[in-house]
PDB file of C-alpha atoms in Angstrom:
ATOM      1  CA  MET A 926      92.062  97.489 108.965  1.00  0.00           C
ATOM      2  CA  GLY A 927      91.232  99.215 112.197  1.00  0.00           C
ATOM      3  CA  ARG A 928      94.032 100.108 114.505  1.00  0.00           C
ATOM      4  CA  GLU A 929      96.340  97.430 113.100  1.00  0.00           C
ATOM      5  CA  MET A 930      97.275  98.343 110.653  1.00  0.00           C
ATOM      6  CA  ALA A 931     110.518 115.373  89.010  1.00  0.00           C
ATOM      7  CA  GLN A 932     108.968 117.696  89.071  1.00  0.00           C
ATOM      8  CA  SER A 933     109.467 118.380  85.339  1.00  0.00           C
ATOM      9  CA  LYS A 934     111.827 121.262  85.459  1.00  0.00           C
ATOM     10  CA  GLY A 935     110.902 123.438  82.515  1.00  0.00           C
ATOM     11  CA  ALA A 936     114.040 124.775  80.994  1.00  0.00           C
ATOM     12  CA  GLN A 937     114.131 128.500  81.533  1.00  0.00           C
ATOM     13  CA  GLY A 938     114.651 130.066  78.168  1.00  0.00           C
ATOM     14  CA  THR A 939     117.353 132.707  78.384  1.00  0.00           C
ATOM     15  CA  GLN A 940     118.347 135.183  75.763  1.00  0.00           C
ATOM     16  CA  ALA A 941     121.802 136.528  75.183  1.00  0.00           C
ATOM     17  CA  GLN A 942     122.062 140.163  76.101  1.00  0.00           C
ATOM     18  CA  GLY A 943     122.987 141.084  72.574  1.00  0.00           C
ATOM     19  CA  GLU A 944     119.881 139.620  70.901  1.00  0.00           C
ATOM     20  CA  PRO A 945     117.475 142.553  71.373  1.00  0.00           C
ATOM     21  CA  ALA A 946     119.961 144.896  69.721  1.00  0.00           C
ATOM     22  CA  ALA A 947     120.297 142.533  66.792  1.00  0.00           C
ATOM     23  CA  SER A 948     116.533 142.329  66.521  1.00  0.00           C
ATOM     24  CA  GLY A 949     116.323 146.072  66.548  1.00  0.00           C
ATOM     25  CA  THR A 950     118.758 146.278  63.699  1.00  0.00           C
ATOM     26  CA  ALA A 951     116.799 143.761  61.705  1.00  0.00           C
ATOM     27  CA  GLY A 952     113.634 145.694  62.453  1.00  0.00           C
ATOM     28  CA  ALA A 953     115.111 148.889  61.080  1.00  0.00           C
ATOM     29  CA  ARG A 954     115.861 147.205  57.766  1.00  0.00           C
ATOM     30  CA  HIS A 955     112.483 145.423  57.560  1.00  0.00           C
ATOM     31  CA  PRO A 956     109.851 147.336  59.518  1.00  0.00           C
ATOM     32  CA  GLY A 957     107.110 144.867  58.643  1.00  0.00           C
ATOM     33  CA  ARG A 958     109.048 141.968  60.156  1.00  0.00           C
ATOM     34  CA  ARG A 959     110.071 143.353  63.568  1.00  0.00           C
ATOM     35  CA  TRP A 960     107.864 140.817  65.404  1.00  0.00           C
ATOM     36  CA  ARG A 961     109.495 137.717  63.932  1.00  0.00           C
ATOM     37  CA  PRO A 962     112.563 137.313  66.224  1.00  0.00           C
ATOM     38  CA  TYR A 963     110.338 137.666  69.289  1.00  0.00           C
ATOM     39  CA  THR A 964     107.805 135.211  67.919  1.00  0.00           C
ATOM     40  CA  ALA A 965     110.561 132.722  67.211  1.00  0.00           C
ATOM     41  CA  ALA A 966     111.803 133.078  70.774  1.00  0.00           C
ATOM     42  CA  VAL A 967     108.317 132.464  72.213  1.00  0.00           C
ATOM     43  CA  VAL A 968     107.846 129.410  70.024  1.00  0.00           C
ATOM     44  CA  ALA A 969     111.255 128.088  71.067  1.00  0.00           C
ATOM     45  CA  VAL A 970     110.480 128.513  74.767  1.00  0.00           C
ATOM     46  CA  ALA A 971     107.053 126.906  74.306  1.00  0.00           C
ATOM     47  CA  ALA A 972     108.686 123.965  72.581  1.00  0.00           C
ATOM     48  CA  VAL A 973     111.106 123.535  75.477  1.00  0.00           C
ATOM     49  CA  PHE A 974     108.283 123.534  78.023  1.00  0.00           C
ATOM     50  CA  ALA A 975     106.216 121.162  75.896  1.00  0.00           C
ATOM     51  CA  GLY A 976     109.171 118.804  75.655  1.00  0.00           C
ATOM     52  CA  SER A 977     109.723 118.990  79.393  1.00  0.00           C
ATOM     53  CA  ALA A 978     106.057 118.251  80.054  1.00  0.00           C
ATOM     54  CA  ALA A 979     106.181 115.285  77.723  1.00  0.00           C
ATOM     55  CA  ILE A 980     109.218 113.918  79.551  1.00  0.00           C
ATOM     56  CA  GLY A 981     107.446 114.377  82.882  1.00  0.00           C
ATOM     57  CA  ALA A 982     104.360 112.589  81.587  1.00  0.00           C
ATOM     58  CA  HIS A 983     106.544 109.764  80.316  1.00  0.00           C
ATOM     59  CA  VAL A 984     108.178 109.388  83.735  1.00  0.00           C
ATOM     60  CA  ARG A 985     104.796 109.330  85.480  1.00  0.00           C
ATOM     61  CA  SER A 986     103.499 106.808  82.963  1.00  0.00           C
ATOM     62  CA  GLY A 987     106.486 104.576  83.637  1.00  0.00           C
ATOM     63  CA  LYS A 988     105.768 104.595  87.356  1.00  0.00           C
ATOM     64  CA  THR A 989     102.270 103.245  86.768  1.00  0.00           C
ATOM     65  CA  THR A 990     103.739 100.072  85.277  1.00  0.00           C
ATOM     66  CA  ALA A 991     107.139  99.721  86.979  1.00  0.00           C
ATOM     67  CA  PHE A 992     107.025  97.417  90.002  1.00  0.00           C
ATOM     68  CA  LYS A 993     108.264  99.130  93.151  1.00  0.00           C
ATOM     69  CA  ALA A 994     107.271  97.470  96.395  1.00  0.00           C
ATOM     70  CA  PRO A 995     106.862  99.665  99.481  1.00  0.00           C
ATOM     71  CA  SER A 996     109.685  99.754 101.998  1.00  0.00           C
ATOM     72  CA  GLY A 997     109.965  96.765 104.315  1.00  0.00           C
ATOM     73  CA  LEU A 998     108.694  94.251 101.765  1.00  0.00           C
ATOM     74  CA  PRO A 999     110.688  91.778  99.662  1.00  0.00           C
ATOM     75  CA  SER A1000     111.287  92.864  96.086  1.00  0.00           C
ATOM     76  CA  ALA A1001     110.072  89.610  94.549  1.00  0.00           C
ATOM     77  CA  GLY A1002     107.717  86.711  95.182  1.00  0.00           C
ATOM     78  CA  PRO A1003     104.094  86.618  96.345  1.00  0.00           C
ATOM     79  CA  GLU A1004     105.077  88.177  99.674  1.00  0.00           C
ATOM     80  CA  SER A1005     106.094  91.361  97.864  1.00  0.00           C
ATOM     81  CA  LEU A1006     102.412  92.156  97.316  1.00  0.00           C
ATOM     82  CA  ALA A1007     101.337  91.810 100.950  1.00  0.00           C
ATOM     83  CA  ILE A1008     102.101  94.302 103.714  1.00  0.00           C
ATOM     84  CA  PRO A1009     102.860  92.294 106.883  1.00  0.00           C
ATOM     85  CA  VAL A1010     102.110  93.408 110.410  1.00  0.00           C
ATOM     86  CA  ARG A1011     104.145  90.793 112.267  1.00  0.00           C
ATOM     87  CA  PRO A1012     106.624  88.269 110.799  1.00  0.00           C
ATOM     88  CA  THR A1013     107.839  84.699 111.454  1.00  0.00           C
ATOM     89  CA  VAL A1014     104.956  82.880 113.083  1.00  0.00           C
ATOM     90  CA  PRO A1015     103.147  79.599 112.247  1.00  0.00           C
ATOM     91  CA  VAL A1016     100.103  81.121 110.537  1.00  0.00           C
ATOM     92  CA  THR A1017      99.822  83.912 107.997  1.00  0.00           C
ATOM     93  CA  LEU A1018      96.435  85.561 107.817  1.00  0.00           C
ATOM     94  CA  THR A1019      96.149  87.626 104.627  1.00  0.00           C
ATOM     95  CA  VAL A1020      93.285  90.051 104.147  1.00  0.00           C
ATOM     96  CA  TYR A1021      92.382  91.237 100.653  1.00  0.00           C
ATOM     97  CA  GLU A1022      90.649  94.577 100.813  1.00  0.00           C
ATOM     98  CA  ASP A1023      89.740  97.551  98.648  1.00  0.00           C
ATOM     99  CA  LEU A1024      90.145 100.985 100.220  1.00  0.00           C
ATOM    100  CA  ARG A1025      87.183 102.341  98.242  1.00  0.00           C
ATOM    101  CA  SER A1026      84.908  99.436  99.189  1.00  0.00           C
ATOM    102  CA  ARG A1027      82.287  99.807 101.920  1.00  0.00           C
ATOM    103  CA  ALA A1028      82.321  96.051 102.522  1.00  0.00           C
ATOM    104  CA  SER A1029      86.083  96.170 103.125  1.00  0.00           C
ATOM    105  CA  ARG A1030      85.736  99.116 105.490  1.00  0.00           C
ATOM    106  CA  ASP A1031      82.959  97.487 107.488  1.00  0.00           C
ATOM    107  CA  PHE A1032      84.898  94.213 107.671  1.00  0.00           C
ATOM    108  CA  ALA A1033      88.031  95.997 108.897  1.00  0.00           C
ATOM    109  CA  ARG A1034      86.085  97.684 111.666  1.00  0.00           C
ATOM    110  CA  ALA A1035      84.086  94.619 112.717  1.00  0.00           C
ATOM    111  CA  TYR A1036      87.114  92.301 112.795  1.00  0.00           C
ATOM    112  CA  ALA A1037      89.599  94.704 114.406  1.00  0.00           C
ATOM    113  CA  PRO A1038      89.222  93.145 117.909  1.00  0.00           C
ATOM    114  CA  THR A1039      89.624  89.647 116.424  1.00  0.00           C
ATOM    115  CA  PHE A1040      92.774  90.662 114.545  1.00  0.00           C
ATOM    116  CA  ASP A1041      94.174  92.264 117.697  1.00  0.00           C
ATOM    117  CA  ALA A1042      93.568  89.097 119.725  1.00  0.00           C
ATOM    118  CA  LEU A1043      95.134  86.870 117.060  1.00  0.00           C
ATOM    119  CA  LEU A1044      98.203  89.073 116.881  1.00  0.00           C
ATOM    120  CA  ARG A1045      98.577  89.060 120.652  1.00  0.00           C
ATOM    121  CA  SER A1046      98.540  85.258 120.593  1.00  0.00           C
ATOM    122  CA  GLY A1047     101.949  85.327 118.922  1.00  0.00           C
ATOM    123  CA  GLN A1048     100.886  82.607 116.499  1.00  0.00           C
ATOM    124  CA  VAL A1049      99.612  84.748 113.644  1.00  0.00           C
ATOM    125  CA  GLN A1050     101.062  87.357 111.359  1.00  0.00           C
ATOM    126  CA  LEU A1051      98.622  89.621 109.596  1.00  0.00           C
ATOM    127  CA  ALA A1052      99.208  90.824 106.052  1.00  0.00           C
ATOM    128  CA  TYR A1053      97.170  93.093 103.810  1.00  0.00           C
ATOM    129  CA  ARG A1054      96.715  92.849 100.058  1.00  0.00           C
ATOM    130  CA  LEU A1055      95.314  96.025  98.516  1.00  0.00           C
ATOM    131  CA  VAL A1056      93.176  95.481  95.431  1.00  0.00           C
ATOM    132  CA  THR A1057      91.138  97.803  93.234  1.00  0.00           C
ATOM    133  CA  GLN A1058      87.887  96.049  92.329  1.00  0.00           C
ATOM    134  CA  SER A1059      85.754  99.110  92.985  1.00  0.00           C
ATOM    135  CA  ASP A1060      87.498 101.131  90.277  1.00  0.00           C
ATOM    136  CA  THR A1061      86.254  98.617  87.728  1.00  0.00           C
ATOM    137  CA  GLU A1062      82.804  98.519  89.276  1.00  0.00           C
ATOM    138  CA  HIS A1063      82.261 102.252  89.696  1.00  0.00           C
ATOM    139  CA  GLY A1064      84.768 103.741  87.270  1.00  0.00           C
ATOM    140  CA  GLY A1065      87.604 106.092  88.119  1.00  0.00           C
ATOM    141  CA  THR A1066      90.900 105.480  89.884  1.00  0.00           C
ATOM    142  CA  GLY A1067      90.177 106.264  93.533  1.00  0.00           C
ATOM    143  CA  SER A1068      90.929 102.800  94.853  1.00  0.00           C
ATOM    144  CA  ALA A1069      94.225 102.574  92.969  1.00  0.00           C
ATOM    145  CA  GLN A1070      95.281 106.059  94.094  1.00  0.00           C
ATOM    146  CA  ALA A1071      94.385 105.321  97.720  1.00  0.00           C
ATOM    147  CA  ALA A1072      96.310 102.035  97.599  1.00  0.00           C
ATOM    148  CA  ASN A1073      99.350 103.844  96.193  1.00  0.00           C
ATOM    149  CA  ALA A1074      99.105 106.440  98.964  1.00  0.00           C
ATOM    150  CA  ALA A1075      98.872 103.674 101.579  1.00  0.00           C
ATOM    151  CA  ALA A1076     102.033 102.143 100.110  1.00  0.00           C
ATOM    152  CA  CYS A1077     103.696 105.562 100.355  1.00  0.00           C
ATOM    153  CA  ALA A1078     102.763 105.578 104.054  1.00  0.00           C
ATOM    154  CA  GLN A1079     104.266 102.097 104.415  1.00  0.00           C
ATOM    155  CA  ASP A1080     107.538 103.540 103.085  1.00  0.00           C
ATOM    156  CA  GLN A1081     107.707 105.465 106.352  1.00  0.00           C
ATOM    157  CA  GLY A1082     106.798 102.580 108.667  1.00  0.00           C
ATOM    158  CA  LYS A1083     104.131 100.019 109.525  1.00  0.00           C
ATOM    159  CA  ASP A1084     102.586 102.325 112.123  1.00  0.00           C
ATOM    160  CA  GLN A1085     102.222 105.040 109.516  1.00  0.00           C
ATOM    161  CA  PHE A1086     100.630 102.523 107.151  1.00  0.00           C
ATOM    162  CA  ARG A1087      98.189 101.292 109.786  1.00  0.00           C
ATOM    163  CA  ASP A1088      97.193 104.767 110.922  1.00  0.00           C
ATOM    164  CA  TYR A1089      96.906 106.158 107.404  1.00  0.00           C
ATOM    165  CA  VAL A1090      94.628 103.325 106.325  1.00  0.00           C
ATOM    166  CA  ALA A1091      92.523 103.928 109.428  1.00  0.00           C
ATOM    167  CA  GLU A1092      92.217 107.559 108.319  1.00  0.00           C
ATOM    168  CA  LEU A1093      91.174 106.424 104.836  1.00  0.00           C
ATOM    169  CA  TRP A1094      88.446 104.292 106.406  1.00  0.00           C
ATOM    170  CA  ARG A1095      87.231 107.259 108.448  1.00  0.00           C
ATOM    171  CA  LYS A1096      87.116 109.554 105.418  1.00  0.00           C
ATOM    172  CA  GLN A1097      86.034 106.987 102.841  1.00  0.00           C
ATOM    173  CA  PRO A1098      83.578 108.614 100.405  1.00  0.00           C
ATOM    174  CA  ASP A1099      80.559 106.907  98.938  1.00  0.00           C
ATOM    175  CA  PRO A1100      81.855 104.259  96.499  1.00  0.00           C
ATOM    176  CA  SER A1101      80.107 106.034  93.618  1.00  0.00           C
ATOM    177  CA  SER A1102      82.287 109.062  94.350  1.00  0.00           C
ATOM    178  CA  ASP A1103      85.872 109.059  93.145  1.00  0.00           C
ATOM    179  CA  LYS A1104      87.176 111.455  95.783  1.00  0.00           C
ATOM    180  CA  PHE A1105      90.187 109.261  96.540  1.00  0.00           C
ATOM    181  CA  ALA A1106      91.369 109.915  92.973  1.00  0.00           C
ATOM    182  CA  SER A1107      92.470 113.354  94.187  1.00  0.00           C
ATOM    183  CA  GLY A1108      96.123 113.316  95.170  1.00  0.00           C
ATOM    184  CA  ALA A1109      95.656 116.595  97.023  1.00  0.00           C
ATOM    185  CA  TYR A1110      92.932 115.010  99.166  1.00  0.00           C
ATOM    186  CA  LEU A1111      95.045 111.953  99.958  1.00  0.00           C
ATOM    187  CA  ILE A1112      97.960 114.204 100.922  1.00  0.00           C
ATOM    188  CA  ARG A1113      95.688 116.293 103.136  1.00  0.00           C
ATOM    189  CA  LEU A1114      94.527 113.188 105.000  1.00  0.00           C
ATOM    190  CA  ALA A1115      98.154 112.215 105.651  1.00  0.00           C
ATOM    191  CA  LYS A1116      98.644 115.426 107.640  1.00  0.00           C
ATOM    192  CA  LYS A1117      96.436 113.903 110.330  1.00  0.00           C
ATOM    193  CA  VAL A1118      98.704 110.878 110.743  1.00  0.00           C
ATOM    194  CA  LYS A1119     101.547 111.094 113.221  1.00  0.00           C
ATOM    195  CA  GLY A1120     104.951 110.288 111.795  1.00  0.00           C
ATOM    196  CA  ILE A1121     104.253 110.784 108.092  1.00  0.00           C
ATOM    197  CA  GLN A1122     106.870 113.113 106.646  1.00  0.00           C
ATOM    198  CA  GLU A1123     105.136 115.266 104.060  1.00  0.00           C
ATOM    199  CA  ALA A1124     108.350 115.976 102.147  1.00  0.00           C
ATOM    200  CA  GLU A1125     108.639 112.268 101.320  1.00  0.00           C
ATOM    201  CA  PHE A1126     104.970 111.339 101.171  1.00  0.00           C
ATOM    202  CA  THR A1127     103.804 114.095  98.800  1.00  0.00           C
ATOM    203  CA  PRO A1128     106.061 113.314  95.818  1.00  0.00           C
ATOM    204  CA  CYS A1129     105.410 109.589  96.298  1.00  0.00           C
ATOM    205  CA  VAL A1130     101.679 110.220  95.916  1.00  0.00           C
ATOM    206  CA  GLN A1131     101.989 112.765  93.128  1.00  0.00           C
ATOM    207  CA  GLU A1132     104.331 110.620  91.042  1.00  0.00           C
ATOM    208  CA  ARG A1133     102.426 107.403  91.883  1.00  0.00           C
ATOM    209  CA  ASP A1134     105.591 105.602  92.895  1.00  0.00           C
ATOM    210  CA  HIS A1135     103.851 102.326  93.786  1.00  0.00           C
ATOM    211  CA  GLN A1136     101.155 102.255  91.123  1.00  0.00           C
ATOM    212  CA  GLY A1137     102.826  99.340  89.329  1.00  0.00           C
ATOM    213  CA  TRP A1138     102.817  97.407  92.615  1.00  0.00           C
ATOM    214  CA  VAL A1139      99.110  98.140  93.074  1.00  0.00           C
ATOM    215  CA  ARG A1140      98.368  97.058  89.511  1.00  0.00           C
ATOM    216  CA  ARG A1141     100.224  93.752  89.993  1.00  0.00           C
ATOM    217  CA  SER A1142      98.287  92.998  93.183  1.00  0.00           C
ATOM    218  CA  GLN A1143      94.941  93.518  91.447  1.00  0.00           C
ATOM    219  CA  GLN A1144      95.978  91.493  88.403  1.00  0.00           C
ATOM    220  CA  GLN A1145      96.928  88.492  90.538  1.00  0.00           C
ATOM    221  CA  PHE A1146      93.792  88.797  92.638  1.00  0.00           C
ATOM    222  CA  ALA A1147      91.582  88.838  89.530  1.00  0.00           C
ATOM    223  CA  ALA A1148      93.487  85.949  87.934  1.00  0.00           C
ATOM    224  CA  ALA A1149      92.903  83.815  91.048  1.00  0.00           C
ATOM    225  CA  HIS A1150      89.114  84.343  90.778  1.00  0.00           C
ATOM    226  CA  LEU A1151      88.742  84.891  94.497  1.00  0.00           C
ATOM    227  CA  GLY A1152      85.440  86.733  94.223  1.00  0.00           C
ATOM    228  CA  ASP A1153      84.436  89.978  95.874  1.00  0.00           C
ATOM    229  CA  VAL A1154      86.415  91.581  98.675  1.00  0.00           C
ATOM    230  CA  PRO A1155      86.896  91.226 101.498  1.00  0.00           C
ATOM    231  CA  VAL A1156      88.611  87.864 101.192  1.00  0.00           C
ATOM    232  CA  VAL A1157      90.671  86.170 103.911  1.00  0.00           C
ATOM    233  CA  ASP A1158      93.496  83.702 103.308  1.00  0.00           C
ATOM    234  CA  VAL A1159      94.636  81.403 106.122  1.00  0.00           C
ATOM    235  CA  ASN A1160      97.933  79.706 105.277  1.00  0.00           C
ATOM    236  CA  GLY A1161      97.057  79.342 101.599  1.00  0.00           C
ATOM    237  CA  ARG A1162      93.337  78.650 101.861  1.00  0.00           C
ATOM    238  CA  THR A1163      91.032  81.493 100.945  1.00  0.00           C
ATOM    239  CA  TYR A1164      87.591  82.272 102.284  1.00  0.00           C
ATOM    240  CA  SER A1165      85.041  84.741 101.014  1.00  0.00           C
ATOM    241  CA  VAL A1166      83.628  86.721 103.902  1.00  0.00           C
ATOM    242  CA  THR A1167      80.153  86.676 102.374  1.00  0.00           C
ATOM    243  CA  GLY A1168      80.225  83.451 100.333  1.00  0.00           C
ATOM    244  CA  ASP A1169      81.639  81.353 103.182  1.00  0.00           C
ATOM    245  CA  LYS A1170      79.599  83.223 105.783  1.00  0.00           C
ATOM    246  CA  LEU A1171      82.712  84.005 107.751  1.00  0.00           C
ATOM    247  CA  THR A1172      82.306  85.273 111.309  1.00  0.00           C
ATOM    248  CA  PRO A1173      84.922  86.271 113.895  1.00  0.00           C
ATOM    249  CA  ALA A1174      84.296  82.996 115.736  1.00  0.00           C
ATOM    250  CA  LYS A1175      84.703  80.939 112.572  1.00  0.00           C
ATOM    251  CA  LEU A1176      87.883  82.808 111.686  1.00  0.00           C
ATOM    252  CA  ARG A1177      89.360  82.005 115.097  1.00  0.00           C
ATOM    253  CA  LYS A1178      88.571  78.300 114.549  1.00  0.00           C
ATOM    254  CA  LEU A1179      90.188  78.375 111.121  1.00  0.00           C
ATOM    255  CA  VAL A1180      93.317  79.936 112.586  1.00  0.00           C
ATOM    256  CA  ALA A1181      93.424  77.447 115.470  1.00  0.00           C
ATOM    257  CA  ALA A1182      93.220  74.556 113.001  1.00  0.00           C
ATOM    258  CA  ALA A1183      95.982  76.085 110.879  1.00  0.00           C
ATOM    259  CA  VAL A1184      98.189  76.518 113.951  1.00  0.00           C
ATOM    260  CA  LYS A1185      97.789  72.848 114.888  1.00  0.00           C
ATOM    261  CA  GLN A1186      98.555  71.776 111.350  1.00  0.00           C
ATOM    262  CA  ALA A1187     101.629  74.012 111.200  1.00  0.00           C
ATOM    263  CA  GLN A1188     102.855  72.539 114.480  1.00  0.00           C
ATOM    264  CA  GLY A1189     102.527  69.023 113.097  1.00  0.00           C
ATOM    265  CA  THR A1190      99.442  67.891 114.966  1.00  0.00           C
ATOM    266  CA  THR A1191      96.150  66.771 113.465  1.00  0.00           C
ATOM    267  CA  PRO A1192      93.349  69.243 114.070  1.00  0.00           C
ATOM    268  CA  SER A1193      90.364  67.631 115.744  1.00  0.00           C
ATOM    269  CA  ALA A1194      87.780  69.414 113.638  1.00  0.00           C
ATOM    270  CA  ALA A1195      89.261  71.354 110.767  1.00  0.00           C
ATOM    271  CA  PRO A1196      86.552  73.366 108.985  1.00  0.00           C
ATOM    272  CA  SER A1197      85.941  72.366 105.383  1.00  0.00           C
ATOM    273  CA  PRO A1198      86.689  75.295 103.088  1.00  0.00           C
ATOM    274  CA  SER A1199      84.403  76.038 100.185  1.00  0.00           C
ATOM    275  CA  ALA A1200      85.586  75.794  96.608  1.00  0.00           C
ATOM    276  CA  SER A1201      86.905  79.322  96.863  1.00  0.00           C
ATOM    277  CA  GLY A1202      88.754  78.352 100.024  1.00  0.00           C
ATOM    278  CA  GLN A1203      90.788  75.763  98.178  1.00  0.00           C
ATOM    279  CA  ARG A1204      92.430  78.252  95.870  1.00  0.00           C
ATOM    280  CA  ALA A1205      95.905  79.503  96.667  1.00  0.00           C
ATOM    281  CA  ALA A1206      96.171  83.220  97.281  1.00  0.00           C
ATOM    282  CA  GLY A1207      98.073  85.418  94.856  1.00  0.00           C
TER     283      GLY A1207
END
């Protein structure tokens, strides 16, 4: 992506001031049973904490399925799954990438100058779809957790999203490692990004506020059978970076053809997309 881009409050068991005296009285009458009131109190407090923990787990579980788009995105429709960099232009260039994937990282770095040039042209908006293929391939949840954290950064602004993703690329572990599954690690990386407010970012990561959004993005990506990431969509036509042998030069030609078509003119030599390129994104 380069440059472009509650707490479960355990109830505090309190005892009335008069209870110890009552226990003492009971103990005097039944010496062998003096421990029972205290045991009952411990069990009661443990039950309260266990109930609180269960409620907290239920809330966290709900957030992994509830759909909550990051700030700045529509709440419904295909666009709600893509994080845009610049709106209202003739061509939308959507990049599907996996934050745990080496291929996605290398693509983001290699194509950063091309993306910058296309954005400067004023004819292209760039959007990112975060998917989690590598979690299925390697096991674990690192890709999903990193995508949720990136969405938490987006809550604070597109610059924060761009810079946080760039930091994830810099610190990306080997795909066989699930280091991104650590919320503490993802929060630590955010401290290096200017503008991210830790007080808002930390609970968003810990409670996985956007996990349902991440899950929906991956489900739609898989259902569309778009192949391995990275995948690029140009105004509704998708291209596999490897399968279609995409290059920066070819991408610029695809965008130029899409611009002409959007402006109502017939492109002189529109590239022929492969079978995968004919599928609609999302």
